[in-house]
C-alpha cells in the first residue's frame, strides 16, 4: 500500500499527480491562512480595540462574508483531497501502524499524527467556522463572552494544539516534497518547525487567557 507518494514513490496516474498538487496547494493556502488567523486573533493581546478594528476592516470590505465561506470550502476541499490517502478500513490502519513500528521511521509517525489530527480538526474546525460565521460581526467582546462560558475555552484548548501540529507537520512535508528541505537540512528544519509550532501554541494560549480575563462590559 502506498502511504504517500512523497514518502514511498509509486506509479501514479496523471490525475493522481494533479490531485496531489491540488492537495498541496490547498494545504499551503490553509497554512498561510492559519498563520494570518492566529496573528489577527492574537491582536486582542495588544488591545481589544485592535482586534475590533481588524475585524471591522474584514467585514466592511466583505472579506469576512465572502472570504470566510471560501476558506470553509478550501478546508473541505483539502480534506477530501487528502482523504484519498487515508486508510478508513481497519486492515489499512493495522498495516500502517505495524509499518511505523517496524520501520521506526520518524516521518511515518508524523504522517500518523497528521491523519489522526485531520479527523478531529475536520469536525471541530467546521463547528468553529459555522459558529463564528453565522454570528458576524466578530468583536473582541463576543469572542470573550464565548470563551468565558467555559465550553469554548476547553474546545479551543484541544483545537489549538492539534491545528498548530497539523500546520507545522504539513509545512515540513510540503518542504520535503517541493525540495526546499534537502536531506542534510531536515534535522535543522524540524527544530525550527517545532519552535514555530510551539510559538503559535503559546501565542494562541495567551490570546485565550486574554479573552478569559477581558472585561465584557465595554
Ligand atoms: C472562516 C474562517 C475563520 C474565522 C472567521 C475564524 C474566526 C475566529 C475568531 C473570531 C476566533 C476568536 C474566538 C471566538 O470568537 O470564538 C477564533 C479562534 C480560533 N480559531 Fe478560528 N476562524 C476561522 C477559521 C479557523 C480554522 C479553519 C481553524 C482551524 C482548523 C481555526 C482555529 C481556531 C482556534 C484554534 C482558535 C483559538 C485561538 C486562540 O487560541 O487564541 N479557525 N477564530
PDB file of C-alpha atoms and ligand atoms in Angstrom:
ATOM      1  CA  UNK A   1       0.000   0.000   0.000  1.00  0.00           C
ATOM      2  CA  UNK A   2       1.287   3.436  -0.861  1.00  0.00           C
ATOM      3  CA  UNK A   3       1.209   5.558   2.290  1.00  0.00           C
ATOM      4  CA  UNK A   4       2.022   8.738   0.458  1.00  0.00           C
ATOM      5  CA  UNK A   5       3.609   9.246  -2.917  1.00  0.00           C
ATOM      6  CA  UNK A   6       6.124  11.692  -1.367  1.00  0.00           C
ATOM      7  CA  UNK A   7       7.402   9.156   1.159  1.00  0.00           C
ATOM      8  CA  UNK A   8       7.110   5.960  -0.846  1.00  0.00           C
ATOM      9  CA  UNK A   9       7.094   6.951  -4.503  1.00  0.00           C
ATOM     10  CA  UNK A  10       4.926   4.756  -6.660  1.00  0.00           C
ATOM     11  CA  UNK A  11       3.365   4.790 -10.117  1.00  0.00           C
ATOM     12  CA  UNK A  12       0.691   7.410 -10.022  1.00  0.00           C
ATOM     13  CA  UNK A  13      -1.582   8.397 -12.829  1.00  0.00           C
ATOM     14  CA  UNK A  14      -1.632  11.932 -14.190  1.00  0.00           C
ATOM     15  CA  UNK A  15      -4.919  12.544 -12.419  1.00  0.00           C
ATOM     16  CA  UNK A  16      -3.400  11.346  -9.180  1.00  0.00           C
ATOM     17  CA  UNK A  17      -0.451  13.704  -9.680  1.00  0.00           C
ATOM     18  CA  UNK A  18      -2.813  16.597 -10.340  1.00  0.00           C
ATOM     19  CA  UNK A  19      -4.868  15.797  -7.235  1.00  0.00           C
ATOM     20  CA  UNK A  20      -1.611  15.610  -5.258  1.00  0.00           C
ATOM     21  CA  UNK A  21      -0.693  19.106  -6.412  1.00  0.00           C
ATOM     22  CA  UNK A  22      -4.139  20.403  -5.557  1.00  0.00           C
ATOM     23  CA  UNK A  23      -3.878  18.833  -2.131  1.00  0.00           C
ATOM     24  CA  UNK A  24      -0.527  20.522  -1.537  1.00  0.00           C
ATOM     25  CA  UNK A  25      -1.658  23.897  -2.865  1.00  0.00           C
ATOM     26  CA  UNK A  26      -4.860  23.844  -0.792  1.00  0.00           C
ATOM     27  CA  UNK A  27      -2.729  22.855   2.223  1.00  0.00           C
ATOM     28  CA  UNK A  28      -0.258  25.689   1.566  1.00  0.00           C
ATOM     29  CA  UNK A  29      -3.183  28.137   1.295  1.00  0.00           C
ATOM     30  CA  UNK A  30      -4.586  26.920   4.599  1.00  0.00           C
ATOM     31  CA  UNK A  31      -1.168  27.187   6.282  1.00  0.00           C
ATOM     32  CA  UNK A  32      -0.931  30.844   5.211  1.00  0.00           C
ATOM     33  CA  UNK A  33      -4.495  31.417   6.369  1.00  0.00           C
ATOM     34  CA  UNK A  34      -3.843  29.826   9.788  1.00  0.00           C
ATOM     35  CA  UNK A  35      -0.709  31.948  10.355  1.00  0.00           C
ATOM     36  CA  UNK A  36      -2.640  35.114   9.484  1.00  0.00           C
ATOM     37  CA  UNK A  37      -5.697  33.974  11.504  1.00  0.00           C
ATOM     38  CA  UNK A  38      -3.650  33.369  14.651  1.00  0.00           C
ATOM     39  CA  UNK A  39      -1.927  36.744  14.425  1.00  0.00           C
ATOM     40  CA  UNK A  40      -5.264  38.506  13.812  1.00  0.00           C
ATOM     41  CA  UNK A  41      -6.980  36.783  16.758  1.00  0.00           C
ATOM     42  CA  UNK A  42      -3.899  37.409  18.927  1.00  0.00           C
ATOM     43  CA  UNK A  43      -4.152  41.149  18.249  1.00  0.00           C
ATOM     44  CA  UNK A  44      -6.518  41.068  21.251  1.00  0.00           C
ATOM     45  CA  UNK A  45      -3.434  40.599  23.454  1.00  0.00           C
ATOM     46  CA  UNK A  46      -2.176  44.018  22.401  1.00  0.00           C
ATOM     47  CA  UNK A  47      -5.603  45.620  22.576  1.00  0.00           C
ATOM     48  CA  UNK A  48      -9.256  44.540  22.075  1.00  0.00           C
ATOM     49  CA  UNK A  49      -9.662  47.753  20.043  1.00  0.00           C
ATOM     50  CA  UNK A  50      -7.073  46.472  17.584  1.00  0.00           C
ATOM     51  CA  UNK A  51      -8.938  43.191  17.188  1.00  0.00           C
ATOM     52  CA  UNK A  52     -12.233  45.078  16.682  1.00  0.00           C
ATOM     53  CA  UNK A  53     -10.641  47.365  14.104  1.00  0.00           C
ATOM     54  CA  UNK A  54      -9.167  44.424  12.164  1.00  0.00           C
ATOM     55  CA  UNK A  55     -12.470  42.503  12.299  1.00  0.00           C
ATOM     56  CA  UNK A  56     -14.315  45.631  11.175  1.00  0.00           C
ATOM     57  CA  UNK A  57     -11.932  46.028   8.237  1.00  0.00           C
ATOM     58  CA  UNK A  58     -12.600  42.435   7.104  1.00  0.00           C
ATOM     59  CA  UNK A  59     -16.356  42.915   7.369  1.00  0.00           C
ATOM     60  CA  UNK A  60     -16.511  46.399   5.810  1.00  0.00           C
ATOM     61  CA  UNK A  61     -14.611  45.105   2.772  1.00  0.00           C
ATOM     62  CA  UNK A  62     -16.808  41.988   2.583  1.00  0.00           C
ATOM     63  CA  UNK A  63     -13.780  39.745   3.097  1.00  0.00           C
ATOM     64  CA  UNK A  64     -15.300  38.031   6.147  1.00  0.00           C
ATOM     65  CA  UNK A  65     -18.664  37.426   4.460  1.00  0.00           C
ATOM     66  CA  UNK A  66     -17.138  36.134   1.202  1.00  0.00           C
ATOM     67  CA  UNK A  67     -13.662  35.030   2.310  1.00  0.00           C
ATOM     68  CA  UNK A  68     -14.988  33.125   5.345  1.00  0.00           C
ATOM     69  CA  UNK A  69     -17.163  30.689   3.356  1.00  0.00           C
ATOM     70  CA  UNK A  70     -14.362  30.383   0.755  1.00  0.00           C
ATOM     71  CA  UNK A  71     -11.949  29.317   3.500  1.00  0.00           C
ATOM     72  CA  UNK A  72     -14.564  26.816   4.659  1.00  0.00           C
ATOM     73  CA  UNK A  73     -14.726  25.467   1.097  1.00  0.00           C
ATOM     74  CA  UNK A  74     -10.920  25.292   0.841  1.00  0.00           C
ATOM     75  CA  UNK A  75     -10.852  23.471   4.173  1.00  0.00           C
ATOM     76  CA  UNK A  76     -13.380  20.840   2.963  1.00  0.00           C
ATOM     77  CA  UNK A  77     -11.640  20.513  -0.442  1.00  0.00           C
ATOM     78  CA  UNK A  78      -8.314  19.947   1.286  1.00  0.00           C
ATOM     79  CA  UNK A  79      -9.868  17.258   3.449  1.00  0.00           C
ATOM     80  CA  UNK A  80     -11.445  15.390   0.520  1.00  0.00           C
ATOM     81  CA  UNK A  81      -8.205  15.545  -1.499  1.00  0.00           C
ATOM     82  CA  UNK A  82      -6.141  14.279   1.433  1.00  0.00           C
ATOM     83  CA  UNK A  83      -8.749  11.665   2.382  1.00  0.00           C
ATOM     84  CA  UNK A  84      -7.826   9.707  -0.768  1.00  0.00           C
ATOM     85  CA  UNK A  85      -4.752   8.557   1.135  1.00  0.00           C
ATOM     86  CA  UNK A  86      -6.341   7.848   4.496  1.00  0.00           C
ATOM     87  CA  UNK A  87      -6.924   4.207   5.393  1.00  0.00           C
ATOM     88  CA  UNK A  88     -10.572   4.197   6.510  1.00  0.00           C
ATOM     89  CA  UNK A  89     -10.629   0.391   6.786  1.00  0.00           C
ATOM     90  CA  UNK A  90      -9.228  -1.443   9.769  1.00  0.00           C
ATOM     91  CA  UNK A  91      -6.781  -3.598   7.756  1.00  0.00           C
ATOM     92  CA  UNK A  92      -5.191  -0.493   6.232  1.00  0.00           C
ATOM     93  CA  UNK A  93      -4.839   1.133   9.637  1.00  0.00           C
ATOM     94  CA  UNK A  94      -3.223  -2.008  11.072  1.00  0.00           C
ATOM     95  CA  UNK A  95      -0.772  -2.174   8.158  1.00  0.00           C
ATOM     96  CA  UNK A  96       0.359   1.436   8.622  1.00  0.00           C
ATOM     97  CA  UNK A  97       0.612   1.017  12.383  1.00  0.00           C
ATOM     98  CA  UNK A  98       2.816  -2.069  12.048  1.00  0.00           C
ATOM     99  CA  UNK A  99       4.949  -0.419   9.329  1.00  0.00           C
ATOM    100  CA  UNK A 100       5.518   2.610  11.542  1.00  0.00           C
ATOM    101  CA  UNK A 101       6.566   0.416  14.472  1.00  0.00           C
ATOM    102  CA  UNK A 102       8.708  -1.817  12.304  1.00  0.00           C
ATOM    103  CA  UNK A 103      10.445   0.936  10.385  1.00  0.00           C
ATOM    104  CA  UNK A 104      10.917   3.302  13.323  1.00  0.00           C
ATOM    105  CA  UNK A 105      10.605   5.920  10.639  1.00  0.00           C
ATOM    106  CA  UNK A 106      10.063   9.375  12.132  1.00  0.00           C
ATOM    107  CA  UNK A 107       8.276  10.715   9.077  1.00  0.00           C
ATOM    108  CA  UNK A 108       5.779   7.816   9.129  1.00  0.00           C
ATOM    109  CA  UNK A 109       4.880   8.734  12.707  1.00  0.00           C
ATOM    110  CA  UNK A 110       4.424  12.345  11.613  1.00  0.00           C
ATOM    111  CA  UNK A 111       2.079  11.064   8.919  1.00  0.00           C
ATOM    112  CA  UNK A 112       0.018   9.192  11.546  1.00  0.00           C
ATOM    113  CA  UNK A 113      -0.229  12.338  13.734  1.00  0.00           C
ATOM    114  CA  UNK A 114      -1.270  14.239  10.600  1.00  0.00           C
ATOM    115  CA  UNK A 115      -4.006  11.736   9.711  1.00  0.00           C
ATOM    116  CA  UNK A 116      -5.474  11.461  13.230  1.00  0.00           C
ATOM    117  CA  UNK A 117      -5.407  15.231  13.886  1.00  0.00           C
ATOM    118  CA  UNK A 118      -7.080  15.772  10.478  1.00  0.00           C
ATOM    119  CA  UNK A 119     -10.207  13.881  11.561  1.00  0.00           C
ATOM    120  CA  UNK A 120     -10.611  15.884  14.755  1.00  0.00           C
ATOM    121  CA  UNK A 121      -9.808  19.204  13.052  1.00  0.00           C
ATOM    122  CA  UNK A 122     -12.381  18.446  10.329  1.00  0.00           C
ATOM    123  CA  UNK A 123     -15.127  18.154  12.925  1.00  0.00           C
ATOM    124  CA  UNK A 124     -14.036  20.854  15.355  1.00  0.00           C
ATOM    125  CA  UNK A 125     -12.878  23.325  12.667  1.00  0.00           C
ATOM    126  CA  UNK A 126     -16.251  23.005  10.862  1.00  0.00           C
ATOM    127  CA  UNK A 127     -18.180  23.642  14.090  1.00  0.00           C
ATOM    128  CA  UNK A 128     -15.936  26.620  14.904  1.00  0.00           C
ATOM    129  CA  UNK A 129     -16.283  28.236  11.476  1.00  0.00           C
ATOM    130  CA  UNK A 130     -20.041  27.674  11.452  1.00  0.00           C
ATOM    131  CA  UNK A 131     -20.448  29.286  14.896  1.00  0.00           C
ATOM    132  CA  UNK A 132     -18.253  32.314  14.097  1.00  0.00           C
ATOM    133  CA  UNK A 133     -19.516  32.926  10.554  1.00  0.00           C
ATOM    134  CA  UNK A 134     -23.207  32.667  11.476  1.00  0.00           C
ATOM    135  CA  UNK A 135     -22.700  35.197  14.275  1.00  0.00           C
ATOM    136  CA  UNK A 136     -20.983  38.095  12.459  1.00  0.00           C
ATOM    137  CA  UNK A 137     -19.747  40.705  13.194  1.00  0.00           C
ATOM    138  CA  UNK A 138     -16.679  39.462  15.031  1.00  0.00           C
ATOM    139  CA  UNK A 139     -15.905  41.544  18.117  1.00  0.00           C
ATOM    140  CA  UNK A 140     -13.482  41.014  20.985  1.00  0.00           C
ATOM    141  CA  UNK A 141     -16.395  41.226  23.460  1.00  0.00           C
ATOM    142  CA  UNK A 142     -18.369  38.471  21.682  1.00  0.00           C
ATOM    143  CA  UNK A 143     -15.321  36.206  21.457  1.00  0.00           C
ATOM    144  CA  UNK A 144     -14.581  36.867  25.135  1.00  0.00           C
ATOM    145  CA  UNK A 145     -18.171  36.046  26.132  1.00  0.00           C
ATOM    146  CA  UNK A 146     -17.916  32.720  24.267  1.00  0.00           C
ATOM    147  CA  UNK A 147     -14.613  31.789  25.858  1.00  0.00           C
ATOM    148  CA  UNK A 148     -15.621  32.902  29.370  1.00  0.00           C
ATOM    149  CA  UNK A 149     -18.574  30.487  29.117  1.00  0.00           C
ATOM    150  CA  UNK A 150     -16.014  27.689  29.641  1.00  0.00           C
ATOM    151  CA  UNK A 151     -17.062  25.290  26.880  1.00  0.00           C
ATOM    152  CA  UNK A 152     -15.261  27.187  24.111  1.00  0.00           C
ATOM    153  CA  UNK A 153     -12.166  27.602  26.242  1.00  0.00           C
ATOM    154  CA  UNK A 154     -11.859  23.806  26.522  1.00  0.00           C
ATOM    155  CA  UNK A 155     -12.816  23.444  22.838  1.00  0.00           C
ATOM    156  CA  UNK A 156     -10.003  25.794  21.732  1.00  0.00           C
ATOM    157  CA  UNK A 157      -7.525  24.209  24.142  1.00  0.00           C
ATOM    158  CA  UNK A 158      -7.999  20.998  22.116  1.00  0.00           C
ATOM    159  CA  UNK A 159      -8.307  22.563  18.642  1.00  0.00           C
ATOM    160  CA  UNK A 160      -5.348  24.957  19.086  1.00  0.00           C
ATOM    161  CA  UNK A 161      -2.509  22.417  19.622  1.00  0.00           C
ATOM    162  CA  UNK A 162      -3.983  19.959  17.093  1.00  0.00           C
ATOM    163  CA  UNK A 163      -4.220  22.653  14.424  1.00  0.00           C
ATOM    164  CA  UNK A 164      -0.740  24.003  15.065  1.00  0.00           C
ATOM    165  CA  UNK A 165       0.740  20.477  14.987  1.00  0.00           C
ATOM    166  CA  UNK A 166      -1.098  19.715  11.750  1.00  0.00           C
ATOM    167  CA  UNK A 167       0.013  23.006  10.194  1.00  0.00           C
ATOM    168  CA  UNK A 168       3.621  22.513  11.355  1.00  0.00           C
ATOM    169  CA  UNK A 169       3.886  18.956  10.034  1.00  0.00           C
ATOM    170  CA  UNK A 170       2.127  19.983   6.819  1.00  0.00           C
ATOM    171  CA  UNK A 171       4.639  22.765   6.249  1.00  0.00           C
ATOM    172  CA  UNK A 172       7.540  20.357   6.816  1.00  0.00           C
ATOM    173  CA  UNK A 173       6.106  17.765   4.421  1.00  0.00           C
ATOM    174  CA  UNK A 174       5.493  20.372   1.700  1.00  0.00           C
ATOM    175  CA  UNK A 175       9.118  21.476   2.156  1.00  0.00           C
ATOM    176  CA  UNK A 176      10.358  17.896   1.703  1.00  0.00           C
ATOM    177  CA  UNK A 177       8.151  17.338  -1.368  1.00  0.00           C
ATOM    178  CA  UNK A 178       8.982  20.641  -3.048  1.00  0.00           C
ATOM    179  CA  UNK A 179      12.625  20.061  -2.326  1.00  0.00           C
ATOM    180  CA  UNK A 180      13.469  23.171  -0.314  1.00  0.00           C
ATOM    181  CA  UNK A 181      14.218  20.859   2.613  1.00  0.00           C
ATOM    182  CA  UNK A 182      17.094  18.722   1.446  1.00  0.00           C
ATOM    183  CA  UNK A 183      18.188  15.591   3.360  1.00  0.00           C
ATOM    184  CA  UNK A 184      21.087  17.342   5.077  1.00  0.00           C
ATOM    185  CA  UNK A 185      18.800  20.186   6.261  1.00  0.00           C
ATOM    186  CA  UNK A 186      15.957  18.028   7.581  1.00  0.00           C
ATOM    187  CA  UNK A 187      17.156  17.992  11.185  1.00  0.00           C
ATOM    188  CA  UNK A 188      17.673  21.739  11.342  1.00  0.00           C
ATOM    189  CA  UNK A 189      14.356  22.434   9.636  1.00  0.00           C
ATOM    190  CA  UNK A 190      12.495  20.124  12.036  1.00  0.00           C
ATOM    191  CA  UNK A 191      13.939  22.009  15.011  1.00  0.00           C
ATOM    192  CA  UNK A 192      12.887  25.368  13.575  1.00  0.00           C
ATOM    193  CA  UNK A 193       9.485  23.976  12.700  1.00  0.00           C
ATOM    194  CA  UNK A 194       8.990  22.675  16.258  1.00  0.00           C
ATOM    195  CA  UNK A 195       9.911  26.096  17.564  1.00  0.00           C
ATOM    196  CA  UNK A 196       7.416  27.803  15.256  1.00  0.00           C
ATOM    197  CA  UNK A 197       4.660  25.350  16.239  1.00  0.00           C
ATOM    198  CA  UNK A 198       5.344  25.938  19.921  1.00  0.00           C
ATOM    199  CA  UNK A 199       5.431  29.714  19.415  1.00  0.00           C
ATOM    200  CA  UNK A 200       1.978  29.657  17.770  1.00  0.00           C
ATOM    201  CA  UNK A 201       0.580  27.477  20.570  1.00  0.00           C
ATOM    202  CA  UNK A 202       1.942  29.914  23.179  1.00  0.00           C
ATOM    203  CA  UNK A 203       0.538  32.939  21.293  1.00  0.00           C
ATOM    204  CA  UNK A 204      -2.848  31.203  20.907  1.00  0.00           C
ATOM    205  CA  UNK A 205      -2.913  30.267  24.578  1.00  0.00           C
ATOM    206  CA  UNK A 206      -2.022  33.838  25.587  1.00  0.00           C
ATOM    207  CA  UNK A 207      -4.914  35.104  23.431  1.00  0.00           C
ATOM    208  CA  UNK A 208      -7.301  32.635  25.096  1.00  0.00           C
ATOM    209  CA  UNK A 209      -6.210  33.889  28.520  1.00  0.00           C
ATOM    210  CA  UNK A 210      -6.654  37.480  27.367  1.00  0.00           C
ATOM    211  CA  UNK A 211     -10.238  36.672  26.264  1.00  0.00           C
ATOM    212  CA  UNK A 212     -10.854  34.861  29.537  1.00  0.00           C
ATOM    213  CA  UNK A 213      -9.988  37.922  31.627  1.00  0.00           C
ATOM    214  CA  UNK A 214     -11.343  40.594  29.297  1.00  0.00           C
ATOM    215  CA  UNK A 215     -13.976  42.827  30.815  1.00  0.00           C
ATOM    216  CA  UNK A 216     -17.009  42.350  28.548  1.00  0.00           C
ATOM    217  CA  UNK A 217     -18.904  45.456  29.672  1.00  0.00           C
ATOM    218  CA  UNK A 218     -17.004  47.837  27.395  1.00  0.00           C
TER     219      UNK A 218
HETATM  220  C1  LIG B   1     -13.629  31.468   8.166  1.00  0.00           C
HETATM  221  C2  LIG B   1     -12.672  31.249   8.864  1.00  0.00           C
HETATM  222  C3  LIG B   1     -12.469  31.581  10.320  1.00  0.00           C
HETATM  223  C4  LIG B   1     -12.861  32.654  11.057  1.00  0.00           C
HETATM  224  C5  LIG B   1     -13.659  33.861  10.598  1.00  0.00           C
HETATM  225  C6  LIG B   1     -12.349  32.453  12.403  1.00  0.00           C
HETATM  226  C7  LIG B   1     -12.513  33.339  13.443  1.00  0.00           C
HETATM  227  C8  LIG B   1     -12.068  33.149  14.746  1.00  0.00           C
HETATM  228  C9  LIG B   1     -12.342  34.017  15.878  1.00  0.00           C
HETATM  229  C10 LIG B   1     -13.153  35.294  15.821  1.00  0.00           C
HETATM  230  C11 LIG B   1     -11.740  33.484  16.954  1.00  0.00           C
HETATM  231  C12 LIG B   1     -11.751  34.041  18.397  1.00  0.00           C
HETATM  232  C13 LIG B   1     -12.553  33.128  19.311  1.00  0.00           C
HETATM  233  C14 LIG B   1     -14.051  33.171  19.092  1.00  0.00           C
HETATM  234  O1  LIG B   1     -14.596  34.213  18.672  1.00  0.00           O
HETATM  235  O2  LIG B   1     -14.720  32.152  19.362  1.00  0.00           O
HETATM  236  C15 LIG B   1     -11.076  32.281  16.526  1.00  0.00           C
HETATM  237  C16 LIG B   1     -10.321  31.460  17.320  1.00  0.00           C
HETATM  238  C17 LIG B   1      -9.746  30.268  16.929  1.00  0.00           C
HETATM  239  N1  LIG B   1      -9.838  29.683  15.684  1.00  0.00           N
HETATM  240 FE1  LIG B   1     -10.724  30.495  14.080  1.00  0.00          FE
HETATM  241  N2  LIG B   1     -11.666  31.266  12.442  1.00  0.00           N
HETATM  242  C18 LIG B   1     -11.713  30.697  11.206  1.00  0.00           C
HETATM  243  C19 LIG B   1     -11.174  29.509  10.802  1.00  0.00           C
HETATM  244  C20 LIG B   1     -10.469  28.658  11.620  1.00  0.00           C
HETATM  245  C21 LIG B   1      -9.927  27.391  11.225  1.00  0.00           C
HETATM  246  C22 LIG B   1     -10.013  26.800   9.824  1.00  0.00           C
HETATM  247  C23 LIG B   1      -9.318  26.855  12.318  1.00  0.00           C
HETATM  248  C24 LIG B   1      -8.586  25.574  12.468  1.00  0.00           C
HETATM  249  C25 LIG B   1      -8.997  24.484  11.952  1.00  0.00           C
HETATM  250  C26 LIG B   1      -9.474  27.796  13.412  1.00  0.00           C
HETATM  251  C27 LIG B   1      -8.975  27.601  14.681  1.00  0.00           C
HETATM  252  C28 LIG B   1      -9.123  28.499  15.726  1.00  0.00           C
HETATM  253  C29 LIG B   1      -8.541  28.325  17.041  1.00  0.00           C
HETATM  254  C30 LIG B   1      -7.663  27.157  17.479  1.00  0.00           C
HETATM  255  C31 LIG B   1      -8.919  29.436  17.791  1.00  0.00           C
HETATM  256  C32 LIG B   1      -8.489  29.754  19.221  1.00  0.00           C
HETATM  257  C33 LIG B   1      -7.445  30.832  19.083  1.00  0.00           C
HETATM  258  C34 LIG B   1      -6.596  31.068  20.279  1.00  0.00           C
HETATM  259  O3  LIG B   1      -6.061  30.122  20.839  1.00  0.00           O
HETATM  260  O4  LIG B   1      -6.421  32.231  20.600  1.00  0.00           O
HETATM  261  N3  LIG B   1     -10.164  28.881  12.941  1.00  0.00           N
HETATM  262  N4  LIG B   1     -11.288  32.107  15.171  1.00  0.00           N
END
